[in-house]
mmCIF file of C-alpha atoms in Angstrom:
data_model
loop_
_atom_site.group_PDB
_atom_site.id
_atom_site.type_symbol
_atom_site.label_atom_id
_atom_site.label_comp_id
_atom_site.label_asym_id
_atom_site.label_seq_id
_atom_site.Cartn_x
_atom_site.Cartn_y
_atom_site.Cartn_z
ATOM 1 C CA MET L 1 -198.509 -78.262 -17.190
ATOM 2 C CA ALA L 2 -198.289 -75.244 -19.328
ATOM 3 C CA GLU L 3 -200.503 -72.745 -17.261
ATOM 4 C CA THR L 4 -198.288 -73.591 -14.659
ATOM 5 C CA THR L 5 -195.163 -72.411 -15.951
ATOM 6 C CA ILE L 6 -193.908 -68.890 -15.858
ATOM 7 C CA ASN L 7 -193.303 -67.177 -18.742
ATOM 8 C CA ILE L 8 -189.819 -66.721 -18.817
ATOM 9 C CA THR L 9 -189.433 -63.371 -20.320
ATOM 10 C CA ILE L 10 -191.638 -61.845 -17.498
ATOM 11 C CA ALA L 11 -190.200 -63.258 -15.254
ATOM 12 C CA ALA L 12 -186.735 -62.040 -15.874
ATOM 13 C CA GLU L 13 -187.783 -58.278 -14.906
ATOM 14 C CA GLN L 14 -190.402 -59.799 -12.527
ATOM 15 C CA VAL L 15 -187.789 -61.130 -10.679
ATOM 16 C CA LYS L 16 -185.346 -58.449 -11.244
ATOM 17 C CA ALA L 17 -187.911 -56.181 -9.593
ATOM 18 C CA ALA L 18 -188.588 -58.610 -6.641
ATOM 19 C CA ILE L 19 -185.005 -58.714 -5.732
ATOM 20 C CA GLU L 20 -184.486 -54.858 -5.764
ATOM 21 C CA ALA L 21 -187.587 -54.304 -3.964
ATOM 22 C CA ALA L 22 -186.470 -57.087 -1.108
ATOM 23 C CA VAL L 23 -182.458 -56.819 -0.953
ATOM 24 C CA PRO L 24 -182.008 -52.605 -0.506
ATOM 25 C CA GLY L 25 -178.646 -51.878 -2.746
ATOM 26 C CA CYS L 26 -178.808 -54.831 -4.820
ATOM 27 C CA GLN L 27 -177.885 -54.381 -8.355
ATOM 28 C CA VAL L 28 -179.338 -56.701 -10.654
ATOM 29 C CA GLU L 29 -178.523 -56.727 -14.545
ATOM 30 C CA ILE L 30 -180.800 -58.705 -17.085
ATOM 31 C CA LEU L 31 -178.896 -60.393 -20.042
ATOM 32 C CA PRO L 32 -180.906 -61.197 -22.453
ATOM 33 C CA ASN L 33 -181.212 -64.591 -24.312
ATOM 34 C CA GLU L 34 -182.058 -64.019 -28.000
ATOM 35 C CA SER L 35 -183.020 -67.502 -29.033
ATOM 36 C CA PRO L 36 -186.491 -68.737 -28.643
ATOM 37 C CA SER L 37 -185.970 -70.349 -25.437
ATOM 38 C CA GLY L 38 -185.711 -66.956 -23.961
ATOM 39 C CA GLN L 39 -184.372 -67.766 -21.015
ATOM 40 C CA HIS L 40 -182.667 -64.726 -19.682
ATOM 41 C CA SER L 41 -180.340 -64.585 -16.752
ATOM 42 C CA LEU L 42 -179.970 -62.131 -14.090
ATOM 43 C CA ILE L 43 -176.388 -61.118 -13.225
ATOM 44 C CA LEU L 44 -176.303 -60.227 -9.242
ATOM 45 C CA ASP L 45 -173.683 -58.371 -7.819
ATOM 46 C CA HIS L 46 -171.378 -59.995 -5.211
ATOM 47 C CA GLU L 47 -172.056 -58.093 -2.110
ATOM 48 C CA HIS L 48 -175.874 -58.982 -2.159
ATOM 49 C CA ALA L 49 -175.583 -61.837 -3.632
ATOM 50 C CA VAL L 50 -176.124 -64.648 -1.226
ATOM 51 C CA GLU L 51 -178.897 -62.138 0.591
ATOM 52 C CA ALA L 52 -180.731 -62.273 -3.115
ATOM 53 C CA ALA L 53 -180.818 -66.012 -3.163
ATOM 54 C CA GLY L 54 -181.795 -66.450 -0.093
ATOM 55 C CA PHE L 55 -185.066 -64.110 -0.964
ATOM 56 C CA LEU L 56 -185.403 -66.410 -4.009
ATOM 57 C CA ARG L 57 -185.566 -69.666 -1.963
ATOM 58 C CA ASP L 58 -187.782 -68.168 0.589
ATOM 59 C CA ASP L 59 -190.475 -65.669 -1.253
ATOM 60 C CA PRO L 60 -193.851 -67.240 -1.254
ATOM 61 C CA GLU L 61 -194.267 -66.014 -4.361
ATOM 62 C CA LEU L 62 -191.469 -67.676 -6.003
ATOM 63 C CA ARG L 63 -189.990 -70.478 -3.588
ATOM 64 C CA LEU L 64 -186.998 -71.558 -5.829
ATOM 65 C CA ASP L 65 -186.407 -74.162 -3.676
ATOM 66 C CA PHE L 66 -184.218 -76.294 -6.120
ATOM 67 C CA CYS L 67 -180.798 -75.354 -7.559
ATOM 68 C CA SER L 68 -180.637 -78.073 -10.031
ATOM 69 C CA ASP L 69 -177.420 -77.319 -11.769
ATOM 70 C CA VAL L 70 -174.225 -74.910 -11.636
ATOM 71 C CA ALA L 71 -172.053 -74.373 -14.358
ATOM 72 C CA GLY L 72 -168.817 -72.491 -15.219
ATOM 73 C CA VAL L 73 -168.105 -70.780 -18.245
ATOM 74 C CA ASP L 74 -164.767 -69.272 -19.353
ATOM 75 C CA TRP L 75 -164.713 -66.090 -21.146
ATOM 76 C CA LEU L 76 -161.157 -65.282 -22.472
ATOM 77 C CA ASP L 77 -159.750 -62.150 -23.311
ATOM 78 C CA ALA L 78 -161.820 -60.558 -26.380
ATOM 79 C CA GLU L 79 -159.752 -58.525 -29.018
ATOM 80 C CA ALA L 80 -161.716 -56.185 -31.279
ATOM 81 C CA LYS L 81 -159.777 -55.086 -34.298
ATOM 82 C CA GLU L 82 -161.312 -52.136 -35.996
ATOM 83 C CA LYS L 83 -160.266 -50.592 -39.285
ATOM 84 C CA VAL L 84 -159.988 -46.906 -38.782
ATOM 85 C CA LYS L 85 -158.910 -44.110 -41.059
ATOM 86 C CA VAL L 86 -156.211 -41.743 -40.058
ATOM 87 C CA LYS L 87 -154.661 -38.722 -41.303
ATOM 88 C CA LYS L 88 -151.061 -38.629 -41.522
ATOM 89 C CA LEU L 89 -148.260 -36.971 -43.298
ATOM 90 C CA VAL L 90 -146.453 -39.086 -45.884
ATOM 91 C CA ASP L 91 -144.078 -37.436 -47.425
ATOM 92 C CA GLY L 92 -145.189 -33.792 -46.694
ATOM 93 C CA VAL L 93 -148.449 -34.479 -48.047
ATOM 94 C CA GLU L 94 -151.278 -35.027 -45.967
ATOM 95 C CA THR L 95 -153.232 -38.499 -46.790
ATOM 96 C CA GLU L 96 -155.566 -40.663 -45.430
ATOM 97 C CA VAL L 97 -154.249 -43.953 -44.133
ATOM 98 C CA GLU L 98 -156.085 -47.180 -42.736
ATOM 99 C CA GLU L 99 -155.243 -48.348 -39.439
ATOM 100 C CA VAL L 100 -156.155 -51.342 -37.378
ATOM 101 C CA LYS L 101 -157.118 -50.243 -34.157
ATOM 102 C CA THR L 102 -157.077 -53.165 -31.301
ATOM 103 C CA THR L 103 -159.536 -52.642 -28.398
ATOM 104 C CA THR L 104 -159.130 -55.516 -25.532
ATOM 105 C CA THR L 105 -161.896 -56.670 -23.160
ATOM 106 C CA PRO L 106 -160.655 -58.309 -20.198
ATOM 107 C CA GLY L 107 -162.145 -61.889 -19.657
ATOM 108 C CA TYR L 108 -164.016 -63.315 -16.776
ATOM 109 C CA LEU L 109 -165.207 -66.093 -15.354
ATOM 110 C CA GLU L 110 -168.845 -66.898 -14.772
ATOM 111 C CA ALA L 111 -170.769 -69.141 -12.682
ATOM 112 C CA VAL L 112 -174.439 -69.743 -13.783
ATOM 113 C CA TYR L 113 -177.226 -71.356 -11.550
ATOM 114 C CA HIS L 114 -180.371 -72.750 -12.662
ATOM 115 C CA LEU L 115 -183.070 -72.529 -10.304
ATOM 116 C CA PHE L 116 -186.246 -74.453 -9.990
ATOM 117 C CA SER L 117 -189.678 -74.105 -7.479
ATOM 118 C CA MET L 118 -190.383 -77.793 -6.402
ATOM 119 C CA GLU L 119 -193.389 -76.394 -4.451
ATOM 120 C CA LYS L 120 -194.871 -73.871 -7.378
ATOM 121 C CA LYS L 121 -193.832 -76.339 -10.041
ATOM 122 C CA HIS L 122 -192.344 -73.351 -12.310
ATOM 123 C CA GLY L 123 -189.057 -72.436 -13.425
ATOM 124 C CA PRO L 124 -186.005 -72.061 -14.496
ATOM 125 C CA VAL L 125 -184.780 -68.684 -12.991
ATOM 126 C CA VAL L 126 -181.035 -68.657 -14.320
ATOM 127 C CA LEU L 127 -178.534 -66.801 -12.132
ATOM 128 C CA ARG L 128 -174.898 -65.728 -13.046
ATOM 129 C CA LEU L 129 -172.330 -64.329 -10.832
ATOM 130 C CA ARG L 130 -169.172 -62.830 -12.690
ATOM 131 C CA THR L 131 -165.602 -62.750 -11.715
ATOM 132 C CA LYS L 132 -163.372 -59.455 -11.984
ATOM 133 C CA ASP L 133 -160.807 -61.194 -14.248
ATOM 134 C CA ARG L 134 -159.541 -64.656 -14.924
ATOM 135 C CA GLY L 135 -156.318 -64.617 -12.183
ATOM 136 C CA GLU L 136 -156.216 -63.524 -8.665
ATOM 137 C CA GLY L 137 -159.636 -62.093 -8.871
ATOM 138 C CA ALA L 138 -161.005 -65.354 -10.098
ATOM 139 C CA ARG L 139 -163.311 -65.240 -6.998
ATOM 140 C CA VAL L 140 -167.569 -65.156 -6.436
ATOM 141 C CA PRO L 141 -169.582 -65.623 -2.800
ATOM 142 C CA SER L 142 -170.825 -69.136 -2.807
ATOM 143 C CA LEU L 143 -174.310 -69.938 -2.643
ATOM 144 C CA THR L 144 -173.845 -73.358 -0.976
ATOM 145 C CA PRO L 145 -175.243 -71.885 2.254
ATOM 146 C CA VAL L 146 -178.790 -71.387 0.239
ATOM 147 C CA TRP L 147 -179.202 -74.370 -2.095
ATOM 148 C CA ARG L 148 -177.067 -77.096 -0.245
ATOM 149 C CA SER L 149 -177.252 -78.996 -4.066
ATOM 150 C CA ALA L 150 -174.891 -76.532 -5.136
ATOM 151 C CA GLU L 151 -171.774 -77.850 -2.923
ATOM 152 C CA PHE L 152 -170.454 -80.590 -5.242
ATOM 153 C CA GLN L 153 -171.186 -78.523 -8.543
ATOM 154 C CA GLU L 154 -169.425 -75.481 -7.274
ATOM 155 C CA ARG L 155 -166.329 -77.708 -6.267
ATOM 156 C CA GLU L 156 -166.354 -79.061 -9.895
ATOM 157 C CA ALA L 157 -166.565 -75.381 -11.021
ATOM 158 C CA PHE L 158 -163.701 -74.454 -8.753
ATOM 159 C CA ASP L 159 -161.445 -77.716 -9.715
ATOM 160 C CA LEU L 160 -161.766 -77.483 -13.741
ATOM 161 C CA TYR L 161 -162.282 -73.739 -14.140
ATOM 162 C CA GLY L 162 -160.516 -71.781 -11.029
ATOM 163 C CA ILE L 163 -163.604 -69.950 -9.893
ATOM 164 C CA VAL L 164 -162.807 -69.658 -5.907
ATOM 165 C CA PHE L 165 -166.365 -69.558 -3.994
ATOM 166 C CA GLU L 166 -166.220 -67.832 -1.122
ATOM 167 C CA GLY L 167 -168.321 -69.038 2.110
ATOM 168 C CA HIS L 168 -168.199 -72.435 0.363
ATOM 169 C CA PRO L 169 -168.040 -74.747 3.398
ATOM 170 C CA ASP L 170 -165.458 -77.327 1.860
ATOM 171 C CA LEU L 171 -163.789 -76.049 -1.154
ATOM 172 C CA ARG L 172 -161.276 -78.873 -2.515
ATOM 173 C CA ARG L 173 -161.091 -80.350 -5.871
ATOM 174 C CA ILE L 174 -163.970 -83.146 -6.676
ATOM 175 C CA LEU L 175 -162.712 -84.546 -10.023
ATOM 176 C CA MET L 176 -158.818 -84.460 -10.670
ATOM 177 C CA TRP L 177 -156.427 -85.268 -7.746
ATOM 178 C CA ASP L 178 -155.373 -82.549 -5.067
ATOM 179 C CA GLU L 179 -152.006 -82.153 -6.421
ATOM 180 C CA PHE L 180 -153.332 -81.183 -9.411
ATOM 181 C CA LYS L 181 -152.724 -77.252 -10.153
ATOM 182 C CA ASP L 182 -154.230 -76.231 -13.812
ATOM 183 C CA HIS L 183 -158.245 -76.096 -14.531
ATOM 184 C CA PRO L 184 -158.424 -77.995 -17.601
ATOM 185 C CA MET L 185 -161.723 -76.492 -18.510
ATOM 186 C CA ARG L 186 -160.569 -72.948 -19.342
ATOM 187 C CA LYS L 187 -160.332 -72.690 -22.779
ATOM 188 C CA ASP L 188 -156.497 -71.925 -23.213
ATOM 189 C CA TYR L 189 -155.520 -74.973 -21.317
ATOM 190 C CA VAL L 190 -153.028 -77.448 -23.127
ATOM 191 C CA ALA L 191 -152.425 -80.783 -21.592
ATOM 192 C CA PRO L 192 -148.716 -81.395 -20.809
ATOM 193 C CA GLU L 193 -148.597 -84.589 -23.296
ATOM 194 C CA ASP L 194 -150.537 -82.595 -26.068
ATOM 195 C CA GLU L 195 -147.745 -79.916 -26.124
ATOM 196 C CA GLU L 196 -145.305 -82.120 -28.098
ATOM 197 C CA GLU L 197 -147.650 -84.745 -29.561
ATOM 198 C CA PRO L 198 -145.576 -85.059 -33.432
ATOM 199 C CA VAL L 199 -149.265 -85.048 -34.960
ATOM 200 C CA ALA L 200 -149.460 -81.724 -33.784
ATOM 201 C CA ALA L 201 -146.076 -80.606 -34.879
ATOM 202 C CA ALA L 202 -146.580 -82.081 -38.269
ATOM 203 C CA GLN L 203 -149.721 -80.234 -38.853
ATOM 204 C CA GLU L 204 -147.805 -76.740 -37.850
ATOM 205 C CA GLY L 205 -145.306 -77.794 -40.833
ATOM 206 C CA GLU L 206 -148.074 -78.117 -43.087
ATOM 207 C CA GLN L 207 -149.431 -73.974 -42.222
ATOM 208 C CA MET I 1 -126.983 -123.982 -42.965
ATOM 209 C CA GLY I 2 -130.315 -123.095 -43.160
ATOM 210 C CA ASN I 3 -131.329 -125.519 -45.853
ATOM 211 C CA VAL I 4 -130.395 -128.430 -43.364
ATOM 212 C CA MET I 5 -132.140 -127.181 -40.289
ATOM 213 C CA GLU I 6 -135.409 -126.561 -42.436
ATOM 214 C CA GLN I 7 -134.807 -130.349 -43.953
ATOM 215 C CA ASN I 8 -134.228 -131.732 -40.229
ATOM 216 C CA GLU I 9 -137.427 -130.242 -39.122
ATOM 217 C CA LYS I 10 -139.229 -131.607 -41.876
ATOM 218 C CA SER I 11 -138.052 -135.183 -41.335
ATOM 219 C CA VAL I 12 -138.594 -134.637 -37.333
ATOM 220 C CA GLN I 13 -142.458 -133.746 -38.485
ATOM 221 C CA GLU I 14 -142.670 -136.733 -40.763
ATOM 222 C CA LEU I 15 -141.394 -139.105 -38.235
ATOM 223 C CA LYS I 16 -143.829 -137.918 -35.708
ATOM 224 C CA THR I 17 -146.660 -138.047 -38.065
ATOM 225 C CA GLU I 18 -145.468 -141.560 -39.048
ATOM 226 C CA LEU I 19 -145.400 -142.522 -34.981
ATOM 227 C CA SER I 20 -148.606 -141.256 -34.657
ATOM 228 C CA LYS I 21 -150.024 -143.558 -36.976
ATOM 229 C CA HIS I 22 -148.962 -146.405 -34.753
ATOM 230 C CA GLY I 23 -150.146 -144.945 -31.691
ATOM 231 C CA VAL I 24 -146.857 -143.172 -30.450
ATOM 232 C CA PHE I 25 -147.268 -139.241 -29.294
ATOM 233 C CA THR I 26 -144.123 -137.636 -29.628
ATOM 234 C CA THR I 27 -143.648 -133.604 -28.574
ATOM 235 C CA THR I 28 -140.832 -131.462 -27.688
ATOM 236 C CA PHE I 29 -141.200 -129.979 -23.964
ATOM 237 C CA GLN I 30 -141.588 -126.423 -25.320
ATOM 238 C CA GLU I 31 -144.562 -127.659 -27.424
ATOM 239 C CA ILE I 32 -146.109 -129.359 -24.391
ATOM 240 C CA TYR I 33 -145.434 -126.296 -22.011
ATOM 241 C CA ASN I 34 -146.664 -123.569 -24.346
ATOM 242 C CA TRP I 35 -149.867 -125.802 -25.382
ATOM 243 C CA GLY I 36 -150.723 -126.297 -21.339
ATOM 244 C CA ARG I 37 -150.104 -123.042 -21.375
ATOM 245 C CA LYS I 38 -152.062 -121.009 -23.600
ATOM 246 C CA ASN I 39 -155.280 -123.210 -23.549
ATOM 247 C CA SER I 40 -155.471 -121.860 -19.741
ATOM 248 C CA VAL I 41 -155.212 -118.703 -19.562
ATOM 249 C CA TRP I 42 -156.934 -116.735 -16.691
ATOM 250 C CA PRO I 43 -157.662 -113.176 -17.325
ATOM 251 C CA LEU I 44 -157.963 -110.652 -14.851
ATOM 252 C CA THR I 45 -161.638 -109.788 -13.381
ATOM 253 C CA PHE I 46 -161.135 -106.073 -14.227
ATOM 254 C CA GLY I 47 -162.979 -103.730 -16.748
ATOM 255 C CA LEU I 48 -162.906 -99.936 -17.302
ATOM 256 C CA ALA I 49 -165.832 -98.757 -19.371
ATOM 257 C CA CYS I 50 -168.269 -100.123 -21.940
ATOM 258 C CA CYS I 51 -165.890 -102.431 -23.478
ATOM 259 C CA ALA I 52 -165.856 -104.414 -20.324
ATOM 260 C CA ILE I 53 -169.583 -105.373 -21.580
ATOM 261 C CA GLU I 54 -168.355 -106.865 -24.473
ATOM 262 C CA MET I 55 -165.941 -108.484 -22.710
ATOM 263 C CA ILE I 56 -168.598 -110.165 -20.352
ATOM 264 C CA ALA I 57 -170.960 -111.114 -23.632
ATOM 265 C CA THR I 58 -167.714 -112.618 -24.815
ATOM 266 C CA THR I 59 -167.475 -114.730 -21.597
ATOM 267 C CA MET I 60 -171.129 -115.752 -21.352
ATOM 268 C CA ALA I 61 -173.014 -118.546 -23.176
ATOM 269 C CA ARG I 62 -173.418 -117.202 -26.970
ATOM 270 C CA TYR I 63 -169.636 -116.582 -27.306
ATOM 271 C CA ASP I 64 -168.336 -118.881 -24.587
ATOM 272 C CA LEU I 65 -164.364 -117.693 -24.028
ATOM 273 C CA ALA I 66 -164.434 -121.183 -22.343
ATOM 274 C CA ARG I 67 -163.837 -123.060 -25.564
ATOM 275 C CA PHE I 68 -160.339 -121.333 -25.450
ATOM 276 C CA GLY I 69 -159.839 -122.127 -22.149
ATOM 277 C CA ALA I 70 -160.122 -118.832 -20.648
ATOM 278 C CA GLU I 71 -163.255 -119.145 -18.802
ATOM 279 C CA VAL I 72 -161.907 -118.722 -15.273
ATOM 280 C CA PHE I 73 -161.682 -114.652 -14.431
ATOM 281 C CA ARG I 74 -160.000 -113.908 -11.275
ATOM 282 C CA ALA I 75 -160.405 -111.486 -8.839
ATOM 283 C CA SER I 76 -156.991 -111.119 -7.758
ATOM 284 C CA PRO I 77 -153.988 -110.236 -9.996
ATOM 285 C CA ARG I 78 -151.866 -112.697 -7.916
ATOM 286 C CA GLN I 79 -153.825 -115.371 -9.788
ATOM 287 C CA ALA I 80 -154.245 -113.878 -13.050
ATOM 288 C CA ASP I 81 -152.088 -113.863 -16.360
ATOM 289 C CA LEU I 82 -154.041 -112.025 -18.702
ATOM 290 C CA ILE I 83 -155.321 -108.625 -18.155
ATOM 291 C CA ILE I 84 -157.480 -107.468 -20.836
ATOM 292 C CA VAL I 85 -157.550 -103.350 -20.664
ATOM 293 C CA SER I 86 -161.104 -103.230 -21.743
ATOM 294 C CA GLY I 87 -162.007 -99.220 -21.747
ATOM 295 C CA THR I 88 -161.124 -95.895 -21.300
ATOM 296 C CA VAL I 89 -157.946 -95.523 -18.913
ATOM 297 C CA THR I 90 -158.453 -91.912 -17.318
ATOM 298 C CA LYS I 91 -155.220 -90.648 -15.743
ATOM 299 C CA LYS I 92 -156.706 -91.031 -12.532
ATOM 300 C CA MET I 93 -156.943 -94.623 -13.260
ATOM 301 C CA ALA I 94 -153.899 -95.068 -14.923
ATOM 302 C CA PRO I 95 -151.615 -95.962 -11.886
ATOM 303 C CA GLN I 96 -154.007 -98.653 -10.837
ATOM 304 C CA VAL I 97 -153.674 -100.264 -13.826
ATOM 305 C CA VAL I 98 -150.034 -100.280 -13.844
ATOM 306 C CA ARG I 99 -150.123 -101.776 -10.103
ATOM 307 C CA LEU I 100 -152.281 -104.125 -11.039
ATOM 308 C CA TYR I 101 -150.333 -105.361 -13.935
ATOM 309 C CA ASN I 102 -147.050 -105.268 -11.700
ATOM 310 C CA GLN I 103 -148.700 -107.481 -9.163
ATOM 311 C CA MET I 104 -149.628 -110.328 -11.679
ATOM 312 C CA PRO I 105 -147.333 -113.389 -11.872
ATOM 313 C CA GLU I 106 -144.861 -113.905 -14.655
ATOM 314 C CA PRO I 107 -145.566 -114.724 -17.464
ATOM 315 C CA LYS I 108 -148.207 -112.192 -17.844
ATOM 316 C CA TYR I 109 -149.951 -110.757 -21.156
ATOM 317 C CA VAL I 110 -151.704 -107.724 -22.139
ATOM 318 C CA ILE I 111 -154.577 -107.261 -24.347
ATOM 319 C CA ALA I 112 -155.651 -103.352 -24.956
ATOM 320 C CA MET I 113 -159.263 -103.630 -26.092
ATOM 321 C CA GLY I 114 -161.229 -100.638 -28.082
ATOM 322 C CA ALA I 115 -160.254 -97.328 -29.208
ATOM 323 C CA CYS I 116 -159.673 -95.914 -25.876
ATOM 324 C CA ALA I 117 -157.111 -98.415 -24.295
ATOM 325 C CA ILE I 118 -154.870 -98.286 -27.598
ATOM 326 C CA SER I 119 -155.298 -94.224 -28.059
ATOM 327 C CA GLY I 120 -157.649 -92.628 -26.144
ATOM 328 C CA GLY I 121 -160.158 -92.987 -28.941
ATOM 329 C CA PRO I 122 -162.983 -90.839 -29.097
ATOM 330 C CA PHE I 123 -161.927 -89.048 -25.513
ATOM 331 C CA HIS I 124 -157.931 -88.430 -27.429
ATOM 332 C CA SER I 125 -157.967 -84.816 -26.914
ATOM 333 C CA GLY I 126 -159.561 -84.840 -23.270
ATOM 334 C CA TYR I 127 -157.533 -83.583 -20.408
ATOM 335 C CA ASN I 128 -158.324 -86.290 -18.335
ATOM 336 C CA VAL I 129 -157.629 -89.380 -20.657
ATOM 337 C CA LEU I 130 -154.666 -91.416 -21.291
ATOM 338 C CA LYS I 131 -153.717 -91.876 -24.809
ATOM 339 C CA GLY I 132 -153.198 -95.311 -24.902
ATOM 340 C CA ILE I 133 -152.231 -97.889 -22.115
ATOM 341 C CA ASP I 134 -149.087 -98.595 -24.354
ATOM 342 C CA ARG I 135 -147.307 -95.881 -22.860
ATOM 343 C CA TYR I 136 -146.858 -97.521 -19.583
ATOM 344 C CA ILE I 137 -147.358 -101.133 -20.062
ATOM 345 C CA PRO I 138 -146.088 -103.759 -22.685
ATOM 346 C CA VAL I 139 -148.997 -104.418 -24.869
ATOM 347 C CA ASP I 140 -149.282 -107.900 -26.405
ATOM 348 C CA VAL I 141 -152.415 -107.508 -28.424
ATOM 349 C CA HIS I 142 -154.398 -104.246 -29.468
ATOM 350 C CA ILE I 143 -158.154 -104.890 -30.927
ATOM 351 C CA PRO I 144 -159.595 -101.559 -32.659
ATOM 352 C CA GLY I 145 -163.390 -100.996 -32.471
ATOM 353 C CA CYS I 146 -165.210 -98.890 -30.249
ATOM 354 C CA PRO I 147 -166.240 -100.806 -28.995
ATOM 355 C CA PRO I 148 -165.126 -104.463 -30.652
ATOM 356 C CA ARG I 149 -167.492 -106.979 -30.751
ATOM 357 C CA PRO I 150 -167.049 -110.223 -28.886
ATOM 358 C CA GLU I 151 -165.647 -111.916 -32.002
ATOM 359 C CA ALA I 152 -162.820 -109.339 -32.258
ATOM 360 C CA LEU I 153 -162.257 -110.011 -28.652
ATOM 361 C CA ILE I 154 -161.976 -113.955 -29.419
ATOM 362 C CA SER I 155 -159.900 -112.910 -32.492
ATOM 363 C CA ALA I 156 -157.448 -111.186 -30.181
ATOM 364 C CA PHE I 157 -157.446 -114.168 -27.737
ATOM 365 C CA MET I 158 -156.874 -116.471 -30.631
ATOM 366 C CA THR I 159 -153.868 -114.294 -31.895
ATOM 367 C CA LEU I 160 -152.316 -114.098 -28.077
ATOM 368 C CA GLN I 161 -152.598 -118.039 -27.806
ATOM 369 C CA LYS I 162 -150.731 -118.130 -31.152
ATOM 370 C CA LYS I 163 -148.084 -115.885 -29.664
ATOM 371 C CA ILE I 164 -148.004 -117.973 -26.632
ATOM 372 C CA SER I 165 -147.448 -121.475 -28.559
ATOM 373 C CA GLU I 166 -144.706 -119.785 -30.770
ATOM 374 C CA GLN I 167 -142.763 -118.422 -27.617
ATOM 375 C CA GLN I 168 -139.188 -120.144 -27.429
ATOM 376 C CA LEU I 169 -138.296 -121.354 -23.972
ATOM 377 C CA THR I 170 -134.128 -120.978 -24.726
ATOM 378 C CA GLY I 171 -132.232 -118.719 -27.043
ATOM 379 C CA GLU I 172 -131.763 -115.204 -28.095
ATOM 380 C CA GLU I 173 -135.554 -115.480 -28.979
ATOM 381 C CA ARG I 174 -137.117 -116.525 -25.490
ATOM 382 C CA PRO I 175 -139.694 -113.865 -24.244
ATOM 383 C CA ARG I 176 -139.002 -111.368 -21.517
ATOM 384 C CA HIS I 177 -140.364 -112.860 -18.895
ATOM 385 C CA LEU I 178 -137.389 -115.806 -19.401
ATOM 386 C CA LYS I 179 -134.522 -112.925 -19.604
ATOM 387 C CA ALA I 180 -133.407 -111.974 -15.914
ATOM 388 C CA GLU I 181 -132.068 -108.622 -16.927
ATOM 389 C CA LEU I 182 -135.328 -107.233 -17.870
ATOM 390 C CA PRO I 183 -138.399 -105.953 -15.907
ATOM 391 C CA SER I 184 -140.865 -107.629 -15.159
ATOM 392 C CA GLU I 185 -142.741 -104.761 -13.047
ATOM 393 C CA PHE I 186 -142.846 -101.165 -14.355
ATOM 394 C CA PRO I 187 -142.827 -97.599 -13.027
ATOM 395 C CA VAL I 188 -146.352 -96.772 -11.734
ATOM 396 C CA PRO I 189 -147.024 -92.843 -12.666
ATOM 397 C CA GLU I 190 -147.689 -90.545 -10.210
ATOM 398 C CA PHE I 191 -150.226 -87.771 -9.991
ATOM 399 C CA GLY I 192 -148.286 -84.656 -10.634
ATOM 400 C CA GLU I 193 -149.055 -80.826 -11.063
ATOM 401 C CA HIS I 194 -150.040 -80.983 -14.836
ATOM 402 C CA GLY I 195 -150.775 -83.994 -15.505
ATOM 403 C CA LEU I 196 -149.209 -87.666 -14.813
ATOM 404 C CA GLU I 197 -145.571 -87.904 -14.285
ATOM 405 C CA PRO I 198 -143.889 -89.155 -16.249
ATOM 406 C CA THR I 199 -146.249 -88.863 -19.085
ATOM 407 C CA GLU I 200 -144.906 -92.284 -20.628
ATOM 408 C CA ASN I 201 -142.591 -94.771 -20.220
ATOM 409 C CA ALA I 202 -140.193 -94.677 -23.085
ATOM 410 C CA GLU I 203 -138.673 -98.013 -22.446
ATOM 411 C CA VAL I 204 -142.483 -99.345 -23.385
ATOM 412 C CA TRP I 205 -143.631 -97.002 -25.639
ATOM 413 C CA ASN I 206 -142.508 -96.590 -29.166
ATOM 414 C CA PRO I 207 -144.913 -94.222 -31.082
ATOM 415 C CA LEU I 208 -144.548 -94.317 -34.841
ATOM 416 C CA LYS I 209 -142.916 -90.714 -35.736
ATOM 417 C CA VAL I 210 -144.372 -88.595 -38.171
ATOM 418 C CA LEU I 211 -142.233 -87.968 -41.298
ATOM 419 C CA GLN I 212 -141.645 -84.206 -42.106
#
């Protein structure tokens, strides 16, 4: 089994090169994974994602014919605080004052696809599609036209994270009821009954 | 006044014992009525999660709930008088549980079995789990445990039997199903835009208040 498994570290670069050669204009970014598993992922641009996915499925070398898993990830707006020394006039004397500078990186949502090859017995290759933001721009192209197994899982990511998959044949909620408006797996979601829970109120009082 | 009543009760018991020694059986209507009811409780065939497996085990040969007269699990709420809420009640399932309870004829009883049914249990912080079925229907016996062992369910069932045998047929102390003005059906929650609406039935649910 061991010799039939792709060395993932090399594969990420090889796959990136193969996609960029096959799909002109496609921009692939490698997101390294520092852990021992070394499962680096490939971030695809929206415009060429479907074409690149079709290439990965059909290429005789790669033949990634099985999409085992689609997952959603929520990245909140990240705030980085940095202490900066600034020269200021204090009582007419120029002194160095420490100021806290805050930089905010806007958040986004991510759809993660895990691909394997049944034919070649190798994998996984991890694809990521990132949305522009967590609001109106939470859109990515759907890969269901390429891998049918992504259909229900993209619906689940739509239901729980609010990622809109453009080109999905039947994008409806799959776990929550149709009237539901929220996306409960988002990190800032609070269930309505949790907002006024007496225990939570007591903890706040202690702080 | 209380002393006279107590002495009356005592002498009635003595008379009953004395008569039974001579082969005469005496009882009250309330006693024999409740005795019949408590020994023939028909639970609803209804399970939600892993607690249901323990409930099934309780009915089988080893634990044998039939010893308590409750072996007839009915597949229709119209023929059942006990609903054992055995497992996690998801928000999607909660309206159906309330509807099943509403469809049962009076007198009807509820056992909330396991941590999930009484509070949401390990899924308490989950977005999709109801934090206890007592938010919507009146629960007679709560059983803690995850899941409770069959012995715990038997204990809960015996507690329910005790409760039934002590129910008054007349007077102010009589149970809900004998008071015409009290409801026998409870509002079924609806799927709202942010969760179940309403989130609880204030007439049924009396949570413990945390004192600041």
